[in-house]
Amino acid sequence: MSQPFDEISAQLRRRHRKSARLKWISMGALGLAGLFLVLFFADMLVKGLPAFQQARIQVEVDYSERASQLPLAAVQENVRPLVSRGYLRLIPGRMDDNPELLGTTRMEWVLADGQVDQYLKGHHSKLRDSEQAVVDRLAAQGRAELRFNTTFFTRGDSKMPELAGIAAAAMGTVLTLLVTLAVSFPIGVMTAVYLEEFAPDNRVTQLIEININNLAAIPSILFGLLGLAIFINFFGVPRSTPVVGGLTLALMTLPVIIISTRTALRSVPDSIRHAAFGVGCSRWQVVRDHVLPLAMPGIMTGSIIGLAQAMGETAPLIIVGMVAFIPDVGGSFTEAATVLPAQIFTWAGEPDRAFIEKTSGGILVLLAVLITLNATAVVMRKKFERRW
Amino acid sequence: MMNIQVAERSVSPMTGHQSKGEPAVGAPVTRNEEAHHELAIRVRDLNLWYGQAQALKSINLDVYQKNVTALIGPSGCGKSTFLRCLNRMNDLIPGVRIDGLVEMDGRDVNEAKMDEVALRRRVGMVFQKPNPFPKSIYENVAYAPRMHDLVSRKTDVDELVERALRDAGLWEEVKDKLHQPGTSLSGGQQQRLCIARAIAVQPDVILMDEPTSALDPISTATIEDLMDKLKQQFTIITVTHNMQQAARVADYTAFFHLGEVVEYNDTQAMFSNPHTKKAEDYITGRYG
Ligand SMILES: Nc1ncnc2c1ncn2[C@@H]1O[C@H](COP(=O)(O)OP(=O)(O)OP(=O)(O)O)[C@@H](O)[C@H]1O
Ligand SMILES: [Mg+2]
């Protein structure tokens, strides 16, 4: 006995309605997530983009004998509070380097104080009314303007917002991640290869496997404590350095790399292994020549994701002392350094309003690097995939 | 009364039923008088367990050089398992236990001194599903000889690749696209590529596990012709579910049932006059 069509269609309609409803709900969820993302980006852009510009003013600089002793004397009294003290401090040095400057007076575009910058950007500033009037006058004469802020990308941290830059932190991040990669990639991949291709399936390997999976779920701050205990206290690695930071992050990245490598290895069909064993490959040749190349895109993606995670980590690095105040762009693995998120963290805690835009600017830089990193992962993956 | 060849072959235990008092199987009649009848592989009392389950029971079998030997029998009877014993691919399966003798060149392949890599170089394998390496056609063939240090100079490798592809009957079809991926070929071509890969290292024996079961009739016929040609150089052991195929290509046929070799004989004799009821039922398609 078959059901009449009407009954079937009534039931079908209910099913269709149900799937339509689910579709709308999931699309709504997606829309909401997208909205948050857009809001977040917009907020960061609005707050952060001004950080890429910095106020400069044109003033008369008097390279007198006195200015080489007392830099404040180089500019006239009425504009003195408007010029960055950091800039003024550089004057004696410049005069030593260029003796012909002595005794001359020039009109120069100089870095303005952070408060002038805030005032020109329309934010609240601590300038007195009289000082504001001077800035207004300069602006009217075309002698005060916002220019691209190269300082932000070329210098390290500073207590003066107009001189604070992201470069030292960026360099620290690069060095730290290099250490992380150099340590966790080979160890992680080889561990995964051993577990997946060589190890017998017994209690011990199962135990190791469970522990590795658990490791990935451990709060990152614990890795910081581990790093402090092992690397700094036990092995005596100097604190605050890219070496210790990188090693600590490597602890964190290892399980991610191991797990993604194992997944990638497992996705290589057994028929390839059989083919390779069948022509007389040793186990290692099977892995090196056939399995690893096929798994490489997956391994790369996993590693880059692991690195991107490590790059955003702050907590474990605070523990090993990488939230230092680093005014100079270093290049050494064994000198104190800081990293991008730690720099952002530091700026976010500054009371001076001018640091708010630095914070957002730093986040923009961090995001840009992360997006570049992920794009690299995608490109690399595509490139590998083309070689079947 | 018996000529030497027959006498030699009568050593091979033909059936498990002999011992159970059934009539002894007559010496196989040779179809091809000039065929070689030297032993390639001697299997004696081979037992294999997957964990607790016994998959091969006291197998005795002689495989003759430069012949095609077909293994037939219902699904799950242990044909693939037996084939993997010959190049020790069962080593890769955890929990496998083997006892008994598999002798090649007077040496037990399972002995501790035997290197399975060396063994697999001499006993090549072609699988049920074509599984070329995800590399170029050229690399598929050149990889193993290079790895085994059989050749190293570019011209030698080129020559070897061409010879293997010619022997596998694939050269004309691929000579203009040697550097395209092996996986871009059709299924039948891929299987011939796998055969070329297997013969490129000049093995003594080639094991084929249902090499045509994933192929269309025309590719199947091509591969069958190929087996006929290749047996001049190699000893071929093939598994097939296709009775006609066994009858067409095999010189000898072994009928497996529930992990035992029930009957082993010259193919013609086996198909025209099976000695056991089980073999007869299976060959004539009456097997349930
Ligand atoms: N890796 C394995 N682990 C455990 N048991 C296995 C394994 N491979 C095969 N077996 C068992 O061994 C027996 C023989 O299997 P085998 O694959 O050799 O059969 P076959 O004759 O090749 O069958 P088919 O014709 O279907 O390919 C079967 O009962 C099977 O379940
Ligand atoms: Mg099988």
XYZ file of C-alpha atoms and ligand atoms in Angstrom:
708
model
C 0.000 0.000 0.000
C 1.527 3.248 -1.038
C 0.928 6.591 0.593
C -1.202 9.095 -1.323
C 0.754 11.947 -2.841
C -1.008 14.558 -0.700
C 0.220 13.025 2.516
C 3.736 12.742 1.179
C 3.753 16.358 0.096
C 2.454 17.540 3.457
C 5.302 15.719 5.156
C 7.740 16.942 2.526
C 6.639 20.519 3.051
C 7.381 20.222 6.753
C 10.834 18.867 5.961
C 11.502 21.610 3.453
C 10.374 24.226 5.943
C 12.678 22.774 8.536
C 15.710 22.854 6.274
C 14.832 26.385 5.122
C 14.646 27.462 8.747
C 18.014 25.920 9.515
C 19.488 27.582 6.485
C 18.283 30.988 7.651
C 19.575 30.432 11.165
C 23.019 29.465 9.955
C 23.109 32.344 7.520
C 22.139 34.631 10.375
C 24.982 33.271 12.478
C 27.383 33.821 9.632
C 26.084 37.352 9.136
C 26.510 38.124 12.806
C 30.055 36.794 12.818
C 30.783 38.854 9.703
C 29.308 41.936 11.320
C 31.509 41.561 14.399
C 34.501 41.162 12.166
C 33.644 44.268 10.167
C 32.989 46.293 13.329
C 36.258 45.126 14.834
C 38.227 45.999 11.730
C 36.488 49.330 11.296
C 37.151 50.275 14.910
C 40.796 49.280 14.625
C 41.190 51.154 11.370
C 39.552 54.315 12.696
C 41.602 54.222 15.873
C 44.802 52.877 14.409
C 45.225 54.619 11.076
C 46.003 58.021 12.687
C 49.017 56.336 14.273
C 50.544 56.145 10.831
C 50.617 59.940 10.682
C 52.529 62.261 12.937
C 52.495 66.028 13.324
C 55.463 68.082 12.179
C 55.934 71.813 12.527
C 58.182 74.210 10.734
C 60.275 76.261 13.137
C 63.470 78.227 13.173
C 66.344 76.143 14.536
C 69.278 78.090 15.869
C 72.434 75.980 15.855
C 74.246 78.198 18.326
C 77.119 77.354 20.656
C 74.596 77.402 23.449
C 72.263 74.976 21.738
C 75.003 72.360 21.645
C 75.119 72.511 25.448
C 71.446 73.181 26.094
C 69.333 71.863 23.196
C 66.227 73.685 24.395
C 67.889 76.937 23.359
C 67.822 75.903 19.716
C 64.204 76.875 19.273
C 62.397 80.012 20.272
C 60.623 80.080 23.544
C 57.084 80.314 22.185
C 57.393 77.081 20.168
C 59.611 75.291 22.667
C 56.790 73.197 24.267
C 55.524 72.282 20.802
C 58.700 70.598 19.599
C 59.352 67.003 20.560
C 61.871 66.855 23.361
C 63.197 63.691 21.778
C 63.994 65.657 18.665
C 65.680 68.437 20.586
C 67.888 65.967 22.375
C 69.316 64.883 19.060
C 70.545 68.378 18.170
C 73.963 68.292 19.940
C 74.737 64.984 18.309
C 73.839 66.304 14.889
C 76.003 69.364 15.475
C 78.941 67.151 16.371
C 78.438 65.150 13.196
C 78.016 68.246 10.993
C 80.309 71.009 12.291
C 79.259 73.344 9.453
C 75.861 73.698 11.159
C 77.407 75.713 13.969
C 76.286 79.304 13.967
C 73.603 78.860 11.333
C 69.898 79.369 11.756
C 67.516 77.453 9.541
C 63.819 76.978 9.037
C 63.228 73.266 9.524
C 60.354 70.799 9.670
C 60.752 69.189 13.024
C 58.894 66.464 14.870
C 56.161 68.019 16.987
C 55.364 67.043 20.535
C 52.792 64.292 20.968
C 50.295 66.760 22.389
C 50.485 68.911 19.255
C 49.884 65.773 17.250
C 46.794 64.952 19.293
C 45.563 68.529 18.990
C 45.965 68.537 15.204
C 44.148 65.226 14.978
C 41.247 66.801 16.838
C 41.703 64.775 19.998
C 41.855 66.043 23.536
C 45.296 67.444 24.312
C 47.068 68.883 27.310
C 48.189 71.997 25.428
C 47.529 75.290 27.199
C 45.311 77.820 25.438
C 48.269 79.973 24.511
C 50.084 76.984 23.049
C 46.987 76.005 21.117
C 46.883 79.511 19.673
C 50.473 79.159 18.467
C 49.697 75.811 16.829
C 46.617 77.333 15.184
C 48.733 80.170 13.835
C 51.393 77.782 12.528
C 48.710 75.640 10.918
C 47.185 78.678 9.274
C 50.580 79.576 7.842
C 50.984 76.032 6.555
C 53.771 75.434 9.031
C 52.089 72.568 10.918
C 50.894 69.404 9.259
C 50.386 65.674 9.603
C 52.861 63.583 7.684
C 53.465 59.880 7.219
C 54.910 58.530 10.424
C 58.111 56.735 9.449
C 59.218 56.830 13.069
C 56.486 54.348 13.931
C 58.023 51.767 11.638
C 61.689 52.432 12.247
C 62.073 52.931 15.972
C 61.540 51.081 19.178
C 59.438 51.998 22.144
C 59.689 55.408 23.776
C 58.112 57.220 26.667
C 57.349 60.031 24.231
C 54.440 58.910 22.073
C 55.705 60.849 19.035
C 58.892 58.774 19.122
C 57.358 55.400 19.937
C 57.625 52.813 17.187
C 56.854 49.195 16.510
C 60.109 48.176 14.838
C 61.860 46.788 17.907
C 58.851 44.648 18.752
C 58.525 43.496 15.150
C 62.170 42.506 15.096
C 61.713 40.727 18.417
C 58.747 38.833 17.016
C 60.699 37.784 13.952
C 63.647 36.544 16.015
C 61.410 34.789 18.520
C 59.387 33.056 15.828
C 62.570 31.990 14.050
C 63.651 30.239 17.217
C 60.193 28.741 17.630
C 60.146 27.476 14.068
C 63.674 26.135 14.163
C 62.920 24.180 17.312
C 59.331 23.061 16.934
C 59.149 22.293 13.214
C 61.803 19.579 13.002
C 60.995 18.107 16.395
C 57.257 18.219 15.762
C 57.426 16.734 12.285
C 59.848 14.001 13.283
C 57.777 13.133 16.343
C 54.677 12.873 14.227
C 56.497 10.808 11.612
C 57.745 8.457 14.297
C 54.350 8.074 15.940
C 52.501 7.695 12.676
C 54.881 5.665 10.529
C 57.284 3.829 12.795
C 55.932 3.326 16.302
C 54.105 0.141 17.147
C 50.553 0.695 18.277
C 50.852 -0.146 21.961
C 50.054 1.276 25.370
C 53.076 3.525 25.454
C 52.394 5.199 22.130
C 48.729 5.537 22.989
C 49.692 7.223 26.235
C 52.024 9.579 24.390
C 49.306 10.345 21.881
C 46.750 11.201 24.548
C 49.252 13.430 26.299
C 50.140 15.285 23.143
C 46.475 15.960 22.469
C 46.065 17.215 26.016
C 49.132 19.395 25.699
C 47.431 21.358 22.937
C 44.651 22.284 25.331
C 46.811 23.550 28.180
C 46.442 27.273 28.969
C 49.379 29.039 27.421
C 50.427 30.761 30.624
C 51.442 27.368 32.004
C 53.891 27.031 29.161
C 55.314 30.336 30.308
C 55.817 28.935 33.802
C 57.367 25.812 32.324
C 59.681 27.954 30.220
C 60.638 29.972 33.268
C 61.334 26.860 35.309
C 63.200 24.905 32.659
C 64.916 27.343 30.377
C 65.636 30.246 32.683
C 66.018 28.658 36.095
C 67.426 25.299 35.096
C 69.348 25.887 31.874
C 70.153 29.508 32.616
C 69.004 30.906 29.292
C 69.019 34.713 29.645
C 65.544 36.035 30.349
C 63.612 38.463 28.145
C 65.513 37.242 25.081
C 64.159 35.889 21.802
C 65.859 32.583 22.589
C 63.926 31.955 25.749
C 60.718 33.384 24.273
C 61.108 31.252 21.159
C 61.794 28.114 23.171
C 58.774 28.750 25.361
C 56.537 29.309 22.355
C 58.030 26.192 20.766
C 56.691 24.168 23.697
C 53.296 25.556 22.843
C 53.567 25.139 19.093
C 54.904 21.582 19.245
C 51.602 19.842 19.921
C 49.907 21.875 17.195
C 52.563 20.867 14.680
C 52.570 17.247 15.829
C 48.815 16.949 15.592
C 48.517 18.624 12.199
C 51.440 16.631 10.824
C 49.887 13.397 11.981
C 46.603 14.360 10.368
C 48.434 15.194 7.160
C 50.347 11.912 7.249
C 47.195 9.965 7.913
C 45.514 11.554 4.921
C 48.148 10.090 2.606
C 46.503 6.989 1.164
C 47.993 3.642 2.184
C 48.106 2.616 -1.457
C 51.045 4.993 -1.879
C 52.887 3.380 1.032
C 52.184 -0.077 -0.361
C 53.414 0.987 -3.779
C 56.627 2.287 -2.244
C 57.200 -0.746 -0.033
C 56.385 -2.866 -3.046
C 59.324 -1.501 -5.044
C 61.631 -2.124 -2.104
C 61.745 1.169 -0.250
C 62.914 1.068 3.318
C 60.548 2.588 5.825
C 62.494 5.813 5.870
C 62.533 6.027 2.077
C 58.796 5.506 1.990
C 58.374 8.404 4.385
C 60.939 10.732 2.866
C 60.221 10.181 -0.816
C 56.516 9.535 -0.863
C 54.587 10.227 2.285
C 56.203 13.458 3.466
C 56.025 15.256 0.097
C 52.342 14.441 -0.120
C 51.741 15.512 3.457
C 53.813 18.679 3.151
C 50.981 21.090 2.282
C 49.089 19.940 5.353
C 52.201 20.135 7.507
C 52.968 23.650 6.254
C 49.473 24.858 6.899
C 49.479 23.368 10.369
C 52.857 24.850 11.187
C 51.917 28.298 9.957
C 48.723 28.178 11.968
C 50.788 27.109 14.967
C 53.206 29.972 14.383
C 50.389 32.459 13.944
C 48.999 31.313 17.279
C 52.420 31.661 18.868
C 52.762 35.097 17.359
C 49.631 36.286 19.096
C 50.657 34.872 22.471
C 51.421 37.321 25.240
C 50.867 35.518 28.515
C 53.755 33.006 28.393
C 56.089 35.720 27.167
C 55.212 38.009 30.036
C 56.294 35.226 32.367
C 59.678 34.891 30.699
C 60.121 38.644 30.797
C 59.515 39.671 27.224
C 57.435 42.729 28.076
C 60.567 44.782 28.466
C 60.903 48.404 27.466
C 63.030 48.148 24.311
C 63.910 51.502 22.744
C 66.425 50.141 20.231
C 65.803 47.850 17.318
C 68.031 44.901 18.137
C 69.057 42.003 15.964
C 70.383 39.601 18.499
C 68.836 36.395 19.754
C 70.392 36.811 23.163
C 69.580 40.428 24.030
C 66.437 41.598 25.739
C 63.605 42.035 23.277
C 59.878 42.389 23.153
C 57.271 41.132 20.713
C 54.331 42.734 18.937
C 51.525 41.624 21.229
C 53.617 42.448 24.301
C 54.300 45.894 22.863
C 50.598 46.382 22.271
C 49.984 45.242 25.830
C 52.493 47.786 27.134
C 51.016 50.652 25.141
C 47.502 49.727 26.132
C 48.566 50.318 29.740
C 50.027 53.790 29.109
C 47.994 56.592 30.675
C 48.812 59.055 27.872
C 45.970 59.225 25.358
C 48.397 59.463 22.486
C 49.258 55.824 23.102
C 45.706 54.689 22.309
C 46.309 55.175 18.625
C 49.711 53.514 18.956
C 47.951 50.521 20.473
C 45.487 50.303 17.614
C 48.241 50.946 15.092
C 50.214 48.087 16.611
C 47.199 45.826 16.346
C 46.846 46.768 12.685
C 50.469 45.850 12.069
C 50.010 42.558 13.922
C 46.890 41.778 11.912
C 48.626 42.672 8.668
C 51.481 40.317 9.481
C 49.072 37.550 10.463
C 47.092 37.978 7.272
C 50.310 37.916 5.262
C 51.362 34.771 7.091
C 48.081 33.052 6.362
C 48.145 34.193 2.754
C 51.630 32.709 2.489
C 50.246 29.457 3.849
C 47.541 29.438 1.206
C 49.946 30.303 -1.612
C 52.452 27.698 -0.482
C 49.726 25.121 -0.259
C 48.501 25.878 -3.733
C 52.011 25.734 -5.109
C 52.663 22.346 -3.535
C 49.329 21.025 -4.635
C 50.069 21.791 -8.230
C 52.793 19.175 -8.067
C 50.113 16.588 -7.383
C 57.473 -44.068 -16.905
C 57.584 -40.455 -15.915
C 59.781 -37.954 -17.548
C 61.982 -35.791 -15.445
C 59.763 -32.758 -15.554
C 56.785 -34.642 -14.341
C 58.789 -36.347 -11.671
C 60.070 -33.049 -10.482
C 56.655 -31.590 -10.335
C 55.082 -34.526 -8.675
C 57.058 -33.583 -5.600
C 54.804 -30.649 -5.142
C 51.918 -31.540 -2.926
C 49.046 -30.887 -5.208
C 46.161 -31.021 -2.861
C 45.376 -31.065 0.753
C 43.044 -33.918 0.026
C 45.747 -36.268 -0.973
C 46.412 -36.931 2.642
C 42.762 -37.453 3.312
C 42.801 -40.441 1.085
C 41.289 -38.929 -2.017
C 42.783 -39.942 -5.338
C 46.156 -38.414 -5.987
C 46.176 -35.739 -8.564
C 47.798 -36.722 -11.799
C 50.915 -34.953 -12.902
C 49.994 -31.790 -14.754
C 50.094 -31.998 -18.480
C 52.374 -29.381 -19.867
C 50.839 -27.116 -22.447
C 54.023 -25.458 -23.355
C 56.716 -28.020 -23.822
C 59.607 -25.597 -23.888
C 58.409 -23.846 -20.732
C 60.830 -23.728 -17.834
C 60.035 -25.846 -14.916
C 62.594 -24.752 -12.461
C 61.383 -23.799 -9.069
C 61.053 -20.123 -8.346
C 59.458 -20.323 -4.936
C 58.919 -23.283 -2.693
C 56.306 -22.975 0.015
C 56.086 -25.594 2.708
C 53.654 -25.874 5.562
C 52.966 -22.168 5.664
C 50.620 -20.982 8.371
C 49.574 -17.424 9.001
C 47.534 -15.857 11.763
C 45.989 -12.414 11.988
C 45.955 -12.169 15.771
C 43.970 -15.258 16.757
C 42.407 -15.908 13.379
C 44.278 -18.316 11.158
C 44.158 -17.090 7.580
C 46.516 -19.595 5.928
C 46.603 -23.229 6.892
C 49.530 -25.429 6.055
C 50.066 -24.176 2.529
C 52.340 -26.202 0.276
C 52.963 -24.828 -3.162
C 55.695 -24.806 -5.774
C 55.861 -21.858 -8.089
C 57.687 -22.441 -11.359
C 59.937 -19.959 -13.038
C 58.818 -18.040 -16.111
C 55.255 -19.216 -15.824
C 52.047 -17.580 -14.847
C 50.523 -19.051 -11.734
C 46.965 -18.040 -10.939
C 45.477 -18.090 -7.480
C 41.714 -18.476 -7.481
C 39.142 -19.033 -4.807
C 36.238 -17.397 -3.058
C 36.596 -14.019 -1.401
C 38.362 -14.113 1.935
C 40.055 -17.446 1.320
C 43.545 -15.994 1.753
C 44.814 -15.397 -1.781
C 46.020 -11.853 -1.091
C 47.390 -12.925 2.257
C 49.369 -15.679 0.589
C 50.638 -13.328 -2.096
C 51.868 -10.912 0.557
C 53.803 -13.710 2.232
C 55.956 -13.957 -0.849
C 57.349 -10.431 -0.588
C 56.793 -10.044 3.123
C 54.259 -7.270 2.778
C 52.483 -8.916 5.707
C 55.270 -7.545 7.886
C 53.492 -4.209 7.614
C 50.336 -5.538 9.232
C 50.524 -5.532 13.011
C 49.664 -8.773 14.759
C 50.564 -11.097 11.906
C 52.301 -14.335 12.844
C 53.814 -16.612 10.235
C 55.419 -20.014 10.426
C 56.533 -22.364 7.734
C 58.888 -22.062 4.833
C 58.856 -19.727 1.868
C 62.000 -20.519 -0.046
C 63.525 -18.554 -2.876
C 66.928 -19.350 -4.274
C 67.459 -21.803 -1.464
C 66.830 -19.218 1.225
C 63.922 -18.780 3.558
C 62.504 -15.327 2.917
C 61.340 -15.093 6.504
C 64.708 -15.796 8.037
C 66.175 -13.098 10.195
C 69.089 -12.414 7.866
C 66.827 -11.831 4.886
C 66.406 -8.149 4.222
C 62.856 -7.418 3.148
C 64.035 -4.531 1.024
C 66.318 -6.825 -0.951
C 63.532 -9.360 -1.180
C 61.048 -6.833 -2.532
C 63.494 -5.745 -5.148
C 63.450 -9.306 -6.462
C 59.738 -9.853 -5.910
C 57.797 -6.946 -7.371
C 54.131 -6.292 -6.832
C 51.203 -4.895 -8.783
C 48.126 -4.026 -6.790
C 44.424 -4.311 -7.365
C 43.855 -0.600 -7.663
C 46.393 1.167 -9.879
C 48.550 3.161 -7.489
C 51.151 5.144 -9.410
C 53.255 7.491 -7.327
C 52.001 11.050 -7.528
C 55.030 11.893 -9.642
C 55.624 12.077 -13.361
C 55.360 9.011 -15.561
C 59.112 9.079 -15.976
C 59.756 9.339 -12.250
C 57.358 6.505 -11.528
C 59.535 4.168 -13.519
C 62.917 5.700 -12.752
C 62.455 5.976 -9.015
C 63.038 2.387 -7.931
C 66.036 1.579 -10.175
C 67.699 4.781 -9.042
C 66.943 4.023 -5.428
C 68.447 0.563 -5.759
C 71.505 2.047 -7.503
C 70.902 -0.001 -10.609
C 71.458 3.058 -12.783
C 72.609 6.571 -12.176
C 73.687 8.160 -15.470
C 70.894 10.143 -17.056
C 71.168 8.331 -20.389
C 71.036 4.946 -18.664
C 67.967 5.985 -16.736
C 66.313 7.232 -19.908
C 67.059 3.968 -21.605
C 65.787 1.922 -18.702
C 62.572 3.937 -18.484
C 61.950 3.452 -22.179
C 62.617 -0.276 -21.978
C 60.333 -0.780 -18.991
C 57.564 1.250 -20.608
C 57.970 -0.668 -23.864
C 57.848 -3.983 -22.032
C 54.724 -2.819 -20.280
C 53.212 -1.892 -23.635
C 52.806 1.711 -22.647
C 55.642 3.462 -24.457
C 53.786 4.447 -27.607
C 51.013 6.028 -25.592
C 53.157 8.058 -23.229
C 56.426 8.787 -24.990
C 55.389 12.380 -25.672
C 54.232 13.107 -22.146
C 56.764 11.421 -19.931
C 56.821 14.362 -17.597
C 53.132 14.558 -16.994
C 51.786 13.098 -13.762
C 51.276 9.362 -13.729
C 47.877 9.929 -12.213
C 46.731 11.753 -15.365
C 46.615 8.464 -17.274
C 43.539 6.270 -17.677
C 43.015 3.413 -15.251
C 44.318 0.796 -17.669
C 47.333 2.926 -18.543
C 48.010 3.531 -14.867
C 48.003 -0.198 -14.228
C 50.486 -0.724 -17.048
C 52.557 2.080 -15.580
C 52.550 0.166 -12.304
C 53.684 -2.914 -14.174
C 56.450 -0.877 -15.812
C 57.438 0.364 -12.379
C 57.573 -3.207 -11.095
C 59.649 -4.566 -13.969
C 62.004 -1.596 -14.047
C 64.118 -3.144 -11.282
C 64.299 -6.448 -13.156
C 62.735 -8.596 -10.439
C 62.562 -12.372 -10.623
C 58.950 -12.610 -9.601
C 56.007 -10.274 -10.096
C 53.028 -10.615 -7.808
C 49.741 -9.292 -9.147
C 46.728 -9.022 -6.880
C 43.654 -8.862 -9.085
C 45.463 -6.522 -11.480
C 42.526 -6.159 -13.830
C 39.591 -6.080 -11.461
C 39.356 -2.293 -11.648
C 39.697 -2.185 -15.426
C 37.472 -2.277 -18.480
C 37.472 -5.332 -20.792
C 39.837 -3.805 -23.324
C 42.441 -2.757 -20.754
C 42.009 -6.179 -19.183
C 42.775 -7.885 -22.466
C 45.822 -5.657 -22.912
C 47.142 -6.634 -19.501
C 46.457 -10.298 -20.128
C 48.464 -10.130 -23.363
C 51.158 -8.367 -21.444
C 51.331 -11.104 -18.825
C 51.709 -13.611 -21.583
C 54.687 -11.672 -22.927
C 56.242 -10.889 -19.584
C 56.372 -14.480 -18.477
C 59.286 -14.971 -20.844
C 61.286 -12.808 -18.502
C 59.542 -13.056 -15.179
C 57.739 -15.453 -12.942
C 54.236 -14.150 -12.502
C 51.817 -14.987 -9.728
C 48.413 -13.446 -10.148
C 45.197 -13.472 -8.179
C 41.999 -13.383 -10.131
C 38.286 -13.844 -9.638
C 37.823 -14.223 -13.333
C 37.854 -17.893 -14.320
C 38.248 -17.128 -17.999
C 41.227 -14.990 -17.203
C 42.838 -17.752 -15.201
C 42.176 -20.188 -17.992
C 43.570 -17.771 -20.574
C 46.753 -16.554 -18.935
C 47.806 -19.063 -16.305
C 50.010 -22.084 -16.778
C 49.253 -23.278 -13.290
C 46.297 -22.605 -11.096
C 45.912 -22.966 -7.362
C 42.474 -23.118 -5.847
C 42.296 -21.679 -2.356
C 39.482 -22.320 0.039
C 39.251 -21.149 3.651
C 42.974 -20.626 3.906
C 43.976 -23.909 2.352
C 45.192 -24.861 -1.086
C 42.581 -27.365 -2.066
C 43.917 -28.077 -5.487
C 46.939 -27.040 -7.467
C 47.478 -28.170 -10.979
C 48.251 -27.352 -14.536
C 45.599 -24.872 -15.599
C 44.274 -26.929 -18.447
C 43.966 -30.002 -16.282
C 42.407 -28.005 -13.501
C 39.766 -26.498 -15.707
C 38.978 -29.552 -17.798
C 39.189 -32.075 -15.069
C 39.204 -30.736 -11.511
C 39.942 -33.417 -8.979
C 38.082 -32.003 -6.049
C 34.431 -31.257 -5.771
C 35.068 -27.825 -4.305
C 37.296 -26.755 -7.150
C 34.853 -28.071 -9.673
C 31.956 -26.241 -8.058
C 33.916 -23.055 -7.890
C 35.221 -23.215 -11.446
C 31.840 -23.985 -12.872
C 30.283 -21.169 -10.911
C 28.210 -23.341 -8.660
C 29.998 -22.154 -5.578
C 27.572 -20.450 -3.225
N 44.918 -6.922 7.697
C 44.146 -7.931 8.138
N 43.874 -8.049 9.442
C 43.097 -9.064 9.898
N 42.549 -9.987 9.115
C 42.776 -9.917 7.797
C 43.591 -8.883 7.237
N 43.643 -9.061 5.900
C 42.904 -10.150 5.649
N 42.394 -10.676 6.773
C 41.551 -11.863 6.875
O 42.236 -12.949 6.304
C 41.395 -13.712 5.469
C 41.966 -13.777 4.080
O 41.929 -12.480 3.503
P 42.517 -12.165 2.088
O 42.483 -10.714 1.892
O 43.804 -12.839 1.932
O 41.440 -12.859 1.150
P 41.371 -12.882 -0.434
O 41.352 -14.302 -0.818
O 42.404 -12.036 -1.017
O 39.955 -12.265 -0.678
P 39.461 -11.360 -1.908
O 39.276 -12.270 -3.038
O 38.178 -10.801 -1.421
O 40.505 -10.326 -2.134
C 40.040 -13.053 5.523
O 39.233 -13.793 6.437
C 40.292 -11.688 6.062
O 39.231 -11.281 6.868
Mg 42.422 -10.161 -2.101
